[in-house]
C-alpha atoms as a PDB file:
ATOM      1  CA  MET A   1      -6.869  40.990  44.944  1.00  0.00           C
ATOM      2  CA  LEU A   2      -4.826  40.342  41.421  1.00  0.00           C
ATOM      3  CA  GLU A   3      -7.561  39.375  39.043  1.00  0.00           C
ATOM      4  CA  GLY A   4      -7.699  35.601  39.225  1.00  0.00           C
ATOM      5  CA  LEU A   5      -6.634  34.862  42.718  1.00  0.00           C
ATOM      6  CA  HIS A   6      -9.098  33.441  44.889  1.00  0.00           C
ATOM      7  CA  PRO A   7      -8.608  33.136  48.658  1.00  0.00           C
ATOM      8  CA  ASN A   8     -10.712  29.949  49.134  1.00  0.00           C
ATOM      9  CA  ASN A   9      -8.922  27.550  47.159  1.00  0.00           C
ATOM     10  CA  PRO A  10      -7.169  24.809  48.698  1.00  0.00           C
ATOM     11  CA  THR A  11      -4.204  25.969  50.055  1.00  0.00           C
ATOM     12  CA  HIS A  12      -0.103  24.975  50.740  1.00  0.00           C
ATOM     13  CA  VAL A  13       2.024  25.983  53.484  1.00  0.00           C
ATOM     14  CA  ALA A  14       5.618  26.004  54.144  1.00  0.00           C
ATOM     15  CA  ARG A  15       6.798  26.857  58.166  1.00  0.00           C
ATOM     16  CA  ILE A  16       9.945  27.164  59.377  1.00  0.00           C
ATOM     17  CA  VAL A  17      10.564  28.456  62.758  1.00  0.00           C
ATOM     18  CA  THR A  18      14.435  30.282  63.309  1.00  0.00           C
ATOM     19  CA  ASP A  19      16.451  33.628  64.684  1.00  0.00           C
ATOM     20  CA  GLU A  20      15.425  36.542  63.620  1.00  0.00           C
ATOM     21  CA  MET A  21      18.335  37.359  61.061  1.00  0.00           C
ATOM     22  CA  ARG A  22      17.450  33.845  59.483  1.00  0.00           C
ATOM     23  CA  ALA A  23      13.717  34.421  58.691  1.00  0.00           C
ATOM     24  CA  ARG A  24      14.088  37.806  57.255  1.00  0.00           C
ATOM     25  CA  ARG A  25      16.707  36.461  54.968  1.00  0.00           C
ATOM     26  CA  ILE A  26      14.308  33.493  54.180  1.00  0.00           C
ATOM     27  CA  ALA A  27      11.198  35.664  53.452  1.00  0.00           C
ATOM     28  CA  ASP A  28      13.045  38.217  51.351  1.00  0.00           C
ATOM     29  CA  LEU A  29      14.453  35.113  48.872  1.00  0.00           C
ATOM     30  CA  LEU A  30      11.570  33.168  48.728  1.00  0.00           C
ATOM     31  CA  GLY A  31       9.583  36.919  47.892  1.00  0.00           C
ATOM     32  CA  GLU A  32      12.111  37.131  45.323  1.00  0.00           C
ATOM     33  CA  SER A  33      12.427  33.896  43.903  1.00  0.00           C
ATOM     34  CA  PHE A  34       8.028  33.124  43.436  1.00  0.00           C
ATOM     35  CA  ASP A  35       5.581  34.658  41.900  1.00  0.00           C
ATOM     36  CA  PRO A  36       3.439  37.066  43.554  1.00  0.00           C
ATOM     37  CA  THR A  37       0.446  36.025  42.333  1.00  0.00           C
ATOM     38  CA  GLU A  38       0.447  32.453  43.819  1.00  0.00           C
ATOM     39  CA  THR A  39       2.310  33.108  47.146  1.00  0.00           C
ATOM     40  CA  ALA A  40       2.093  35.064  50.171  1.00  0.00           C
ATOM     41  CA  ILE A  41       5.032  35.564  52.686  1.00  0.00           C
ATOM     42  CA  ALA A  42       5.372  36.410  55.950  1.00  0.00           C
ATOM     43  CA  ALA A  43       7.604  36.678  58.721  1.00  0.00           C
ATOM     44  CA  PHE A  44       6.894  37.957  62.027  1.00  0.00           C
ATOM     45  CA  GLU A  45       8.644  37.447  66.149  1.00  0.00           C
ATOM     46  CA  LYS A  46       6.347  34.472  67.324  1.00  0.00           C
ATOM     47  CA  GLU A  47       4.775  35.721  71.139  1.00  0.00           C
ATOM     48  CA  ASP A  48       5.617  32.671  73.546  1.00  0.00           C
ATOM     49  CA  GLY A  49       6.457  34.989  76.758  1.00  0.00           C
ATOM     50  CA  THR A  50      10.642  34.709  76.196  1.00  0.00           C
ATOM     51  CA  ALA A  51      13.302  37.186  76.781  1.00  0.00           C
ATOM     52  CA  LYS A  52      13.944  36.202  72.829  1.00  0.00           C
ATOM     53  CA  PRO A  53      11.334  34.363  71.195  1.00  0.00           C
ATOM     54  CA  PRO A  54      11.300  32.529  67.974  1.00  0.00           C
ATOM     55  CA  TRP A  55      10.150  33.510  64.393  1.00  0.00           C
ATOM     56  CA  LEU A  56       7.263  32.675  62.281  1.00  0.00           C
ATOM     57  CA  VAL A  57       7.918  32.294  58.747  1.00  0.00           C
ATOM     58  CA  GLU A  58       4.799  31.066  56.572  1.00  0.00           C
ATOM     59  CA  VAL A  59       4.955  31.021  52.869  1.00  0.00           C
ATOM     60  CA  TYR A  60       1.246  30.677  51.374  1.00  0.00           C
ATOM     61  CA  PHE A  61       1.005  28.940  48.109  1.00  0.00           C
ATOM     62  CA  ARG A  62      -2.072  28.455  46.081  1.00  0.00           C
ATOM     63  CA  THR A  63      -0.714  25.408  44.146  1.00  0.00           C
ATOM     64  CA  GLU A  64       1.056  22.464  45.249  1.00  0.00           C
ATOM     65  CA  PRO A  65       5.015  23.677  45.506  1.00  0.00           C
ATOM     66  CA  ASP A  66       8.340  21.485  44.860  1.00  0.00           C
ATOM     67  CA  GLU A  67       9.214  20.960  48.202  1.00  0.00           C
ATOM     68  CA  ALA A  68      12.924  20.031  47.156  1.00  0.00           C
ATOM     69  CA  SER A  69      13.042  23.384  45.713  1.00  0.00           C
ATOM     70  CA  VAL A  70      11.343  25.080  48.765  1.00  0.00           C
ATOM     71  CA  ARG A  71      13.674  23.577  51.089  1.00  0.00           C
ATOM     72  CA  ASP A  72      17.190  24.309  48.597  1.00  0.00           C
ATOM     73  CA  LEU A  73      16.063  27.733  48.469  1.00  0.00           C
ATOM     74  CA  ILE A  74      15.768  28.255  52.498  1.00  0.00           C
ATOM     75  CA  ALA A  75      19.089  26.155  53.028  1.00  0.00           C
ATOM     76  CA  LEU A  76      20.469  28.899  50.480  1.00  0.00           C
ATOM     77  CA  ALA A  77      18.927  31.863  52.449  1.00  0.00           C
ATOM     78  CA  ALA A  78      19.698  30.555  56.305  1.00  0.00           C
ATOM     79  CA  GLY A  79      21.768  27.338  55.925  1.00  0.00           C
ATOM     80  CA  PRO A  80      20.677  23.343  55.765  1.00  0.00           C
ATOM     81  CA  ASP A  81      19.599  23.124  59.402  1.00  0.00           C
ATOM     82  CA  ILE A  82      16.627  24.732  59.288  1.00  0.00           C
ATOM     83  CA  GLU A  83      13.819  22.537  59.640  1.00  0.00           C
ATOM     84  CA  VAL A  84      10.902  23.082  56.912  1.00  0.00           C
ATOM     85  CA  ILE A  85       7.150  21.977  58.097  1.00  0.00           C
ATOM     86  CA  PHE A  86       4.664  21.457  54.734  1.00  0.00           C
ATOM     87  CA  ASP A  87       0.779  21.143  55.279  1.00  0.00           C
ATOM     88  CA  SER A  88      -2.522  22.192  53.284  1.00  0.00           C
ATOM     89  CA  PHE A  89      -6.073  22.744  54.367  1.00  0.00           C
ATOM     90  CA  GLY A  90      -8.506  24.166  52.157  1.00  0.00           C
ATOM     91  CA  ASP A  91     -11.262  26.934  52.880  1.00  0.00           C
ATOM     92  CA  LYS A  92      -9.208  29.734  54.028  1.00  0.00           C
ATOM     93  CA  ASP A  93      -8.290  32.756  53.402  1.00  0.00           C
ATOM     94  CA  TRP A  94      -4.019  32.450  52.564  1.00  0.00           C
ATOM     95  CA  VAL A  95      -3.663  36.540  51.882  1.00  0.00           C
ATOM     96  CA  ALA A  96      -5.099  37.294  55.539  1.00  0.00           C
ATOM     97  CA  ALA A  97      -3.676  34.685  57.035  1.00  0.00           C
ATOM     98  CA  SER A  98      -0.115  35.510  55.801  1.00  0.00           C
ATOM     99  CA  LEU A  99      -1.003  39.092  57.101  1.00  0.00           C
ATOM    100  CA  GLU A 100      -0.986  37.998  60.686  1.00  0.00           C
ATOM    101  CA  GLY A 101       1.659  39.364  62.221  1.00  0.00           C
ATOM    102  CA  LEU A 102       2.722  41.792  59.942  1.00  0.00           C
ATOM    103  CA  VAL A 103       3.107  45.794  60.850  1.00  0.00           C
ATOM    104  CA  PRO A 104       2.841  48.411  58.656  1.00  0.00           C
ATOM    105  CA  VAL A 105       5.995  49.393  58.083  1.00  0.00           C
ATOM    106  CA  ARG A 106       7.335  53.387  58.678  1.00  0.00           C
ATOM    107  CA  ALA A 107       9.847  54.881  56.669  1.00  0.00           C
ATOM    108  CA  GLY A 108       9.959  58.842  57.961  1.00  0.00           C
ATOM    109  CA  ARG A 109       6.889  60.420  56.376  1.00  0.00           C
ATOM    110  CA  PHE A 110       5.945  57.219  54.669  1.00  0.00           C
ATOM    111  CA  THR A 111       3.894  54.530  55.972  1.00  0.00           C
ATOM    112  CA  VAL A 112       3.726  51.124  53.329  1.00  0.00           C
ATOM    113  CA  HIS A 113       0.508  48.770  55.195  1.00  0.00           C
ATOM    114  CA  GLY A 114      -1.679  46.098  54.053  1.00  0.00           C
ATOM    115  CA  SER A 115      -5.607  46.739  53.940  1.00  0.00           C
ATOM    116  CA  HIS A 116      -5.895  45.343  57.518  1.00  0.00           C
ATOM    117  CA  ASP A 117      -4.156  48.201  59.140  1.00  0.00           C
ATOM    118  CA  ARG A 118      -5.315  50.936  57.213  1.00  0.00           C
ATOM    119  CA  GLN A 119      -6.462  52.337  60.096  1.00  0.00           C
ATOM    120  CA  GLN A 120      -3.251  52.123  62.519  1.00  0.00           C
ATOM    121  CA  VAL A 121      -1.688  54.407  59.410  1.00  0.00           C
ATOM    122  CA  PRO A 122      -0.599  58.521  61.093  1.00  0.00           C
ATOM    123  CA  ALA A 123      -2.903  61.273  60.086  1.00  0.00           C
ATOM    124  CA  ASN A 124       0.171  62.644  59.575  1.00  0.00           C
ATOM    125  CA  SER A 125       1.682  60.127  57.018  1.00  0.00           C
ATOM    126  CA  ILE A 126       1.793  59.525  53.757  1.00  0.00           C
ATOM    127  CA  GLY A 127       0.163  55.791  53.863  1.00  0.00           C
ATOM    128  CA  ILE A 128       1.009  53.444  50.381  1.00  0.00           C
ATOM    129  CA  GLU A 129      -1.369  50.297  50.726  1.00  0.00           C
ATOM    130  CA  ILE A 130      -0.197  47.095  48.724  1.00  0.00           C
ATOM    131  CA  GLU A 131      -1.985  44.150  47.883  1.00  0.00           C
ATOM    132  CA  ALA A 132      -1.565  41.558  50.464  1.00  0.00           C
ATOM    133  CA  ALA A 133       0.089  39.166  48.097  1.00  0.00           C
ATOM    134  CA  LEU A 134       2.631  41.850  47.708  1.00  0.00           C
ATOM    135  CA  ALA A 135       3.187  42.790  51.532  1.00  0.00           C
ATOM    136  CA  PHE A 136       7.266  41.467  51.200  1.00  0.00           C
ATOM    137  CA  GLY A 137       9.294  42.726  48.780  1.00  0.00           C
ATOM    138  CA  THR A 138       7.953  46.292  49.040  1.00  0.00           C
ATOM    139  CA  GLY A 139       8.107  48.629  52.262  1.00  0.00           C
ATOM    140  CA  HIS A 140       9.022  45.771  54.553  1.00  0.00           C
ATOM    141  CA  HIS A 141      12.310  45.006  52.682  1.00  0.00           C
ATOM    142  CA  GLY A 142      15.370  46.863  53.348  1.00  0.00           C
ATOM    143  CA  THR A 143      16.476  47.976  49.852  1.00  0.00           C
ATOM    144  CA  THR A 144      12.407  49.423  49.615  1.00  0.00           C
ATOM    145  CA  ARG A 145      12.430  51.076  53.219  1.00  0.00           C
ATOM    146  CA  GLY A 146      16.287  52.392  52.614  1.00  0.00           C
ATOM    147  CA  CYS A 147      15.082  53.982  49.174  1.00  0.00           C
ATOM    148  CA  LEU A 148      11.992  55.471  51.269  1.00  0.00           C
ATOM    149  CA  LEU A 149      14.136  56.702  53.849  1.00  0.00           C
ATOM    150  CA  ALA A 150      16.174  58.441  51.378  1.00  0.00           C
ATOM    151  CA  LEU A 151      13.682  59.778  49.898  1.00  0.00           C
ATOM    152  CA  ASP A 152      12.159  61.473  53.466  1.00  0.00           C
ATOM    153  CA  ASP A 153      15.257  62.937  53.624  1.00  0.00           C
ATOM    154  CA  LEU A 154      15.794  64.507  50.171  1.00  0.00           C
ATOM    155  CA  LEU A 155      12.477  66.459  50.910  1.00  0.00           C
ATOM    156  CA  LYS A 156      13.103  68.668  54.074  1.00  0.00           C
ATOM    157  CA  ARG A 157      15.772  70.303  51.828  1.00  0.00           C
ATOM    158  CA  LYS A 158      14.740  70.661  48.424  1.00  0.00           C
ATOM    159  CA  ARG A 159      11.782  69.706  46.302  1.00  0.00           C
ATOM    160  CA  PRO A 160      12.916  68.036  43.166  1.00  0.00           C
ATOM    161  CA  ASN A 161      10.790  68.538  40.106  1.00  0.00           C
ATOM    162  CA  ARG A 162      11.055  65.362  37.323  1.00  0.00           C
ATOM    163  CA  PRO A 163      11.379  62.002  39.455  1.00  0.00           C
ATOM    164  CA  LEU A 164      12.315  58.712  37.338  1.00  0.00           C
ATOM    165  CA  ASP A 165      11.814  55.447  38.294  1.00  0.00           C
ATOM    166  CA  ILE A 166      13.133  52.566  36.464  1.00  0.00           C
ATOM    167  CA  GLY A 167      12.769  48.981  37.515  1.00  0.00           C
ATOM    168  CA  THR A 168       9.639  50.274  39.452  1.00  0.00           C
ATOM    169  CA  GLY A 169       8.348  46.623  40.337  1.00  0.00           C
ATOM    170  CA  THR A 170       5.530  47.046  42.766  1.00  0.00           C
ATOM    171  CA  GLY A 171       5.655  50.970  41.930  1.00  0.00           C
ATOM    172  CA  VAL A 172       5.837  52.022  45.780  1.00  0.00           C
ATOM    173  CA  LEU A 173       8.483  54.456  45.398  1.00  0.00           C
ATOM    174  CA  ALA A 174       6.559  56.126  42.015  1.00  0.00           C
ATOM    175  CA  ILE A 175       3.531  56.109  44.469  1.00  0.00           C
ATOM    176  CA  ALA A 176       5.261  57.694  47.380  1.00  0.00           C
ATOM    177  CA  ALA A 177       7.723  60.667  44.911  1.00  0.00           C
ATOM    178  CA  ALA A 178       3.862  61.551  43.197  1.00  0.00           C
ATOM    179  CA  ARG A 179       2.412  61.000  46.527  1.00  0.00           C
ATOM    180  CA  ALA A 180       4.625  63.431  48.390  1.00  0.00           C
ATOM    181  CA  LEU A 181       5.121  66.141  45.626  1.00  0.00           C
ATOM    182  CA  ARG A 182       1.914  65.959  43.574  1.00  0.00           C
ATOM    183  CA  LEU A 183       3.775  65.834  40.019  1.00  0.00           C
ATOM    184  CA  ARG A 184       4.320  63.432  37.648  1.00  0.00           C
ATOM    185  CA  VAL A 185       6.236  61.116  37.868  1.00  0.00           C
ATOM    186  CA  LEU A 186       7.887  58.134  35.328  1.00  0.00           C
ATOM    187  CA  ALA A 187       8.377  54.394  35.892  1.00  0.00           C
ATOM    188  CA  SER A 188       9.521  51.679  34.088  1.00  0.00           C
ATOM    189  CA  ASP A 189      10.233  48.284  34.142  1.00  0.00           C
ATOM    190  CA  ILE A 190      11.569  45.705  31.924  1.00  0.00           C
ATOM    191  CA  ASP A 191       9.187  43.431  33.197  1.00  0.00           C
ATOM    192  CA  PRO A 192       5.197  43.794  31.589  1.00  0.00           C
ATOM    193  CA  ILE A 193       3.559  41.865  34.976  1.00  0.00           C
ATOM    194  CA  ALA A 194       5.603  43.964  37.385  1.00  0.00           C
ATOM    195  CA  ILE A 195       4.077  47.370  35.467  1.00  0.00           C
ATOM    196  CA  ALA A 196       0.691  45.519  35.100  1.00  0.00           C
ATOM    197  CA  THR A 197       1.150  45.478  39.156  1.00  0.00           C
ATOM    198  CA  ALA A 198       2.685  48.664  39.886  1.00  0.00           C
ATOM    199  CA  ARG A 199      -0.357  50.584  37.781  1.00  0.00           C
ATOM    200  CA  ASN A 200      -3.126  48.332  39.782  1.00  0.00           C
ATOM    201  CA  ASN A 201      -0.959  49.838  43.005  1.00  0.00           C
ATOM    202  CA  ILE A 202      -0.722  53.510  41.253  1.00  0.00           C
ATOM    203  CA  ARG A 203      -4.879  53.465  41.172  1.00  0.00           C
ATOM    204  CA  PHE A 204      -5.611  52.221  44.406  1.00  0.00           C
ATOM    205  CA  ASN A 205      -3.203  54.725  45.836  1.00  0.00           C
ATOM    206  CA  LYS A 206      -4.669  57.849  43.679  1.00  0.00           C
ATOM    207  CA  ALA A 207      -1.051  58.713  42.363  1.00  0.00           C
ATOM    208  CA  GLY A 208      -2.952  57.685  38.892  1.00  0.00           C
ATOM    209  CA  ALA A 209      -2.847  61.425  37.708  1.00  0.00           C
ATOM    210  CA  TYR A 210       0.670  61.286  38.171  1.00  0.00           C
ATOM    211  CA  VAL A 211       2.510  58.225  37.212  1.00  0.00           C
ATOM    212  CA  GLU A 212       2.848  57.433  33.709  1.00  0.00           C
ATOM    213  CA  SER A 213       4.611  53.485  33.707  1.00  0.00           C
ATOM    214  CA  PHE A 214       5.093  51.749  30.992  1.00  0.00           C
ATOM    215  CA  VAL A 215       7.895  48.702  29.636  1.00  0.00           C
ATOM    216  CA  ALA A 216      11.305  49.293  29.340  1.00  0.00           C
ATOM    217  CA  ARG A 217      14.580  48.198  28.963  1.00  0.00           C
ATOM    218  CA  GLY A 218      17.441  50.503  30.174  1.00  0.00           C
ATOM    219  CA  THR A 219      17.375  53.766  29.403  1.00  0.00           C
ATOM    220  CA  THR A 220      16.253  54.541  25.620  1.00  0.00           C
ATOM    221  CA  ALA A 221      12.267  54.109  26.482  1.00  0.00           C
ATOM    222  CA  ARG A 222      11.185  57.938  24.011  1.00  0.00           C
ATOM    223  CA  ALA A 223       9.073  58.915  27.311  1.00  0.00           C
ATOM    224  CA  MET A 224      12.348  59.020  29.124  1.00  0.00           C
ATOM    225  CA  GLN A 225      14.329  60.702  26.395  1.00  0.00           C
ATOM    226  CA  THR A 226      11.791  63.183  25.576  1.00  0.00           C
ATOM    227  CA  ASN A 227      11.819  64.328  29.849  1.00  0.00           C
ATOM    228  CA  THR A 228      15.231  64.785  30.155  1.00  0.00           C
ATOM    229  CA  PRO A 229      16.598  66.179  32.483  1.00  0.00           C
ATOM    230  CA  PHE A 230      15.520  63.967  35.947  1.00  0.00           C
ATOM    231  CA  ASP A 231      16.080  65.794  38.665  1.00  0.00           C
ATOM    232  CA  LEU A 232      15.517  62.523  41.013  1.00  0.00           C
ATOM    233  CA  VAL A 233      15.786  59.095  39.869  1.00  0.00           C
ATOM    234  CA  PHE A 234      15.607  56.063  41.453  1.00  0.00           C
ATOM    235  CA  ALA A 235      16.502  52.428  40.338  1.00  0.00           C
ATOM    236  CA  ASN A 236      16.207  49.662  43.327  1.00  0.00           C
ATOM    237  CA  ILE A 237      17.291  46.956  41.199  1.00  0.00           C
ATOM    238  CA  LEU A 238      20.686  44.285  41.286  1.00  0.00           C
ATOM    239  CA  MET A 239      24.106  45.677  41.480  1.00  0.00           C
ATOM    240  CA  GLY A 240      24.736  43.860  37.552  1.00  0.00           C
ATOM    241  CA  PRO A 241      22.476  46.458  36.029  1.00  0.00           C
ATOM    242  CA  LEU A 242      23.004  48.587  38.229  1.00  0.00           C
ATOM    243  CA  VAL A 243      26.893  48.925  37.229  1.00  0.00           C
ATOM    244  CA  ARG A 244      25.596  48.683  33.360  1.00  0.00           C
ATOM    245  CA  LEU A 245      22.888  51.680  34.010  1.00  0.00           C
ATOM    246  CA  ALA A 246      25.701  54.220  35.313  1.00  0.00           C
ATOM    247  CA  ALA A 247      27.185  56.281  31.941  1.00  0.00           C
ATOM    248  CA  PRO A 248      23.451  56.020  30.081  1.00  0.00           C
ATOM    249  CA  MET A 249      21.630  57.338  33.372  1.00  0.00           C
ATOM    250  CA  SER A 250      24.499  59.796  33.976  1.00  0.00           C
ATOM    251  CA  ARG A 251      22.430  61.721  30.482  1.00  0.00           C
ATOM    252  CA  LEU A 252      19.432  61.457  31.412  1.00  0.00           C
ATOM    253  CA  LEU A 253      20.322  63.863  34.859  1.00  0.00           C
ATOM    254  CA  ALA A 254      20.248  67.411  35.075  1.00  0.00           C
ATOM    255  CA  PRO A 255      23.333  69.119  37.131  1.00  0.00           C
ATOM    256  CA  GLY A 256      22.699  68.476  40.992  1.00  0.00           C
ATOM    257  CA  ALA A 257      20.251  65.601  40.161  1.00  0.00           C
ATOM    258  CA  THR A 258      19.856  62.579  42.972  1.00  0.00           C
ATOM    259  CA  VAL A 259      20.204  59.303  41.926  1.00  0.00           C
ATOM    260  CA  ILE A 260      18.818  56.561  45.267  1.00  0.00           C
ATOM    261  CA  LEU A 261      20.640  53.764  44.172  1.00  0.00           C
ATOM    262  CA  SER A 262      19.509  50.318  45.972  1.00  0.00           C
ATOM    263  CA  GLY A 263      19.499  46.314  45.650  1.00  0.00           C
ATOM    264  CA  LEU A 264      22.863  46.497  46.737  1.00  0.00           C
ATOM    265  CA  LEU A 265      24.350  44.002  49.221  1.00  0.00           C
ATOM    266  CA  HIS A 266      26.569  45.517  51.695  1.00  0.00           C
ATOM    267  CA  SER A 267      30.040  43.875  50.112  1.00  0.00           C
ATOM    268  CA  HIS A 268      28.644  45.210  46.048  1.00  0.00           C
ATOM    269  CA  ALA A 269      28.200  48.791  47.555  1.00  0.00           C
ATOM    270  CA  ASN A 270      31.934  50.156  46.471  1.00  0.00           C
ATOM    271  CA  ALA A 271      31.350  48.498  43.096  1.00  0.00           C
ATOM    272  CA  ALA A 272      27.977  50.642  42.301  1.00  0.00           C
ATOM    273  CA  LEU A 273      29.683  53.722  43.833  1.00  0.00           C
ATOM    274  CA  ALA A 274      32.886  53.374  41.560  1.00  0.00           C
ATOM    275  CA  ALA A 275      30.507  52.997  38.266  1.00  0.00           C
ATOM    276  CA  TYR A 276      28.718  55.566  39.451  1.00  0.00           C
ATOM    277  CA  ARG A 277      31.777  57.797  40.723  1.00  0.00           C
ATOM    278  CA  ALA A 278      33.178  57.464  36.592  1.00  0.00           C
ATOM    279  CA  GLN A 279      30.167  59.109  35.625  1.00  0.00           C
ATOM    280  CA  GLY A 280      30.727  62.690  37.705  1.00  0.00           C
ATOM    281  CA  LEU A 281      28.209  61.361  40.846  1.00  0.00           C
ATOM    282  CA  HIS A 282      29.659  61.678  44.365  1.00  0.00           C
ATOM    283  CA  LEU A 283      28.391  60.054  47.739  1.00  0.00           C
ATOM    284  CA  ILE A 284      25.694  62.220  49.890  1.00  0.00           C
ATOM    285  CA  ARG A 285      24.702  59.445  52.539  1.00  0.00           C
ATOM    286  CA  GLN A 286      24.255  55.552  52.602  1.00  0.00           C
ATOM    287  CA  ILE A 287      21.650  53.496  54.357  1.00  0.00           C
ATOM    288  CA  LYS A 288      22.415  50.080  56.003  1.00  0.00           C
ATOM    289  CA  ILE A 289      19.216  48.076  56.512  1.00  0.00           C
ATOM    290  CA  ASP A 290      19.651  44.578  57.130  1.00  0.00           C
ATOM    291  CA  GLU A 291      21.985  43.186  54.666  1.00  0.00           C
ATOM    292  CA  TRP A 292      21.332  45.864  51.764  1.00  0.00           C
ATOM    293  CA  THR A 293      22.928  49.527  51.228  1.00  0.00           C
ATOM    294  CA  THR A 294      20.904  52.080  49.791  1.00  0.00           C
ATOM    295  CA  LEU A 295      23.388  54.865  47.774  1.00  0.00           C
ATOM    296  CA  VAL A 296      22.250  58.745  47.919  1.00  0.00           C
ATOM    297  CA  LEU A 297      24.669  59.898  45.049  1.00  0.00           C
ATOM    298  CA  SER A 298      24.795  63.694  43.457  1.00  0.00           C
ATOM    299  CA  TYR A 299      25.042  64.601  40.021  1.00  0.00           C
ATOM    300  CA  GLY A 300      28.260  66.866  39.907  1.00  0.00           C
ATOM    301  CA  GLY A 301      30.433  68.645  42.927  1.00  0.00           C
ATOM    302  CA  GLY A 302      29.110  66.996  46.589  1.00  0.00           C
ATOM    303  CA  LYS A 303      31.899  65.902  49.010  1.00  0.00           C
ATOM    304  CA  PRO A 304      32.017  61.988  48.226  1.00  0.00           C
ATOM    305  CA  LYS A 305      31.871  59.936  51.717  1.00  0.00           C
ATOM    306  CA  LYS A 306      33.953  56.789  52.699  1.00  0.00           C
ATOM    307  CA  LEU A 307      31.646  53.088  52.844  1.00  0.00           C
END
């Protein structure tokens, strides 16, 4: 649990009942909009015996939220007709409550899970345990799961030697690469809070001996420049930064390097791909999960595939 987070403090909660697609959109947007040390979010199917049961989104706040702002975000994600019910109560473990119905997520050989599902990780799977309050925005998000699936597929064909994770966030991708490869992984993020969170997760997942994490903007950090060339790069961020990174990232790559890009809506994939093609990268595979696209690219050679 993050320092300063006390699960038995009075808790505020927003509940939304809707269909699966809108529930996922709401959970994704709120997960990206709120500080994970102050909120916990879960979206899951309600068991009510119907053929197509509704989904429930629960958002737990450590302090009283601005209800109007929360409603505006929910309307942005799912439309203005969504009913939101706010409530508050005390002496409740809100972290545990937020994870009721939140199941482990499999992505090839990787399983992202919370502590409550530690025993459900298959013996042949690499388990990545993330703090309860951070469960959304990690393997449960289509962008991260797409990257993990891409890594799993890559490892069936070759073994990278120098991985780099740009915009590591909670550290899931760096942990996955380190646990699978048992070699040094560099992980950067522009946000010092994200790096602090990633370091906690890295240590907890016994990857501290392999992952070097640091605050950096772009690709100019000394650790990156002195450890080139990289033969595997993750960048799970947003389209704008991804496009800006295309040229500087290409200067860090070894011939034949694999680049896994995500954080892209389907409508943004072509723009990102064009920027990287201009730097000599070619599309190998694309993975679509919900409204998100993950691009798997190779540096030099290869036959690009149509989107």
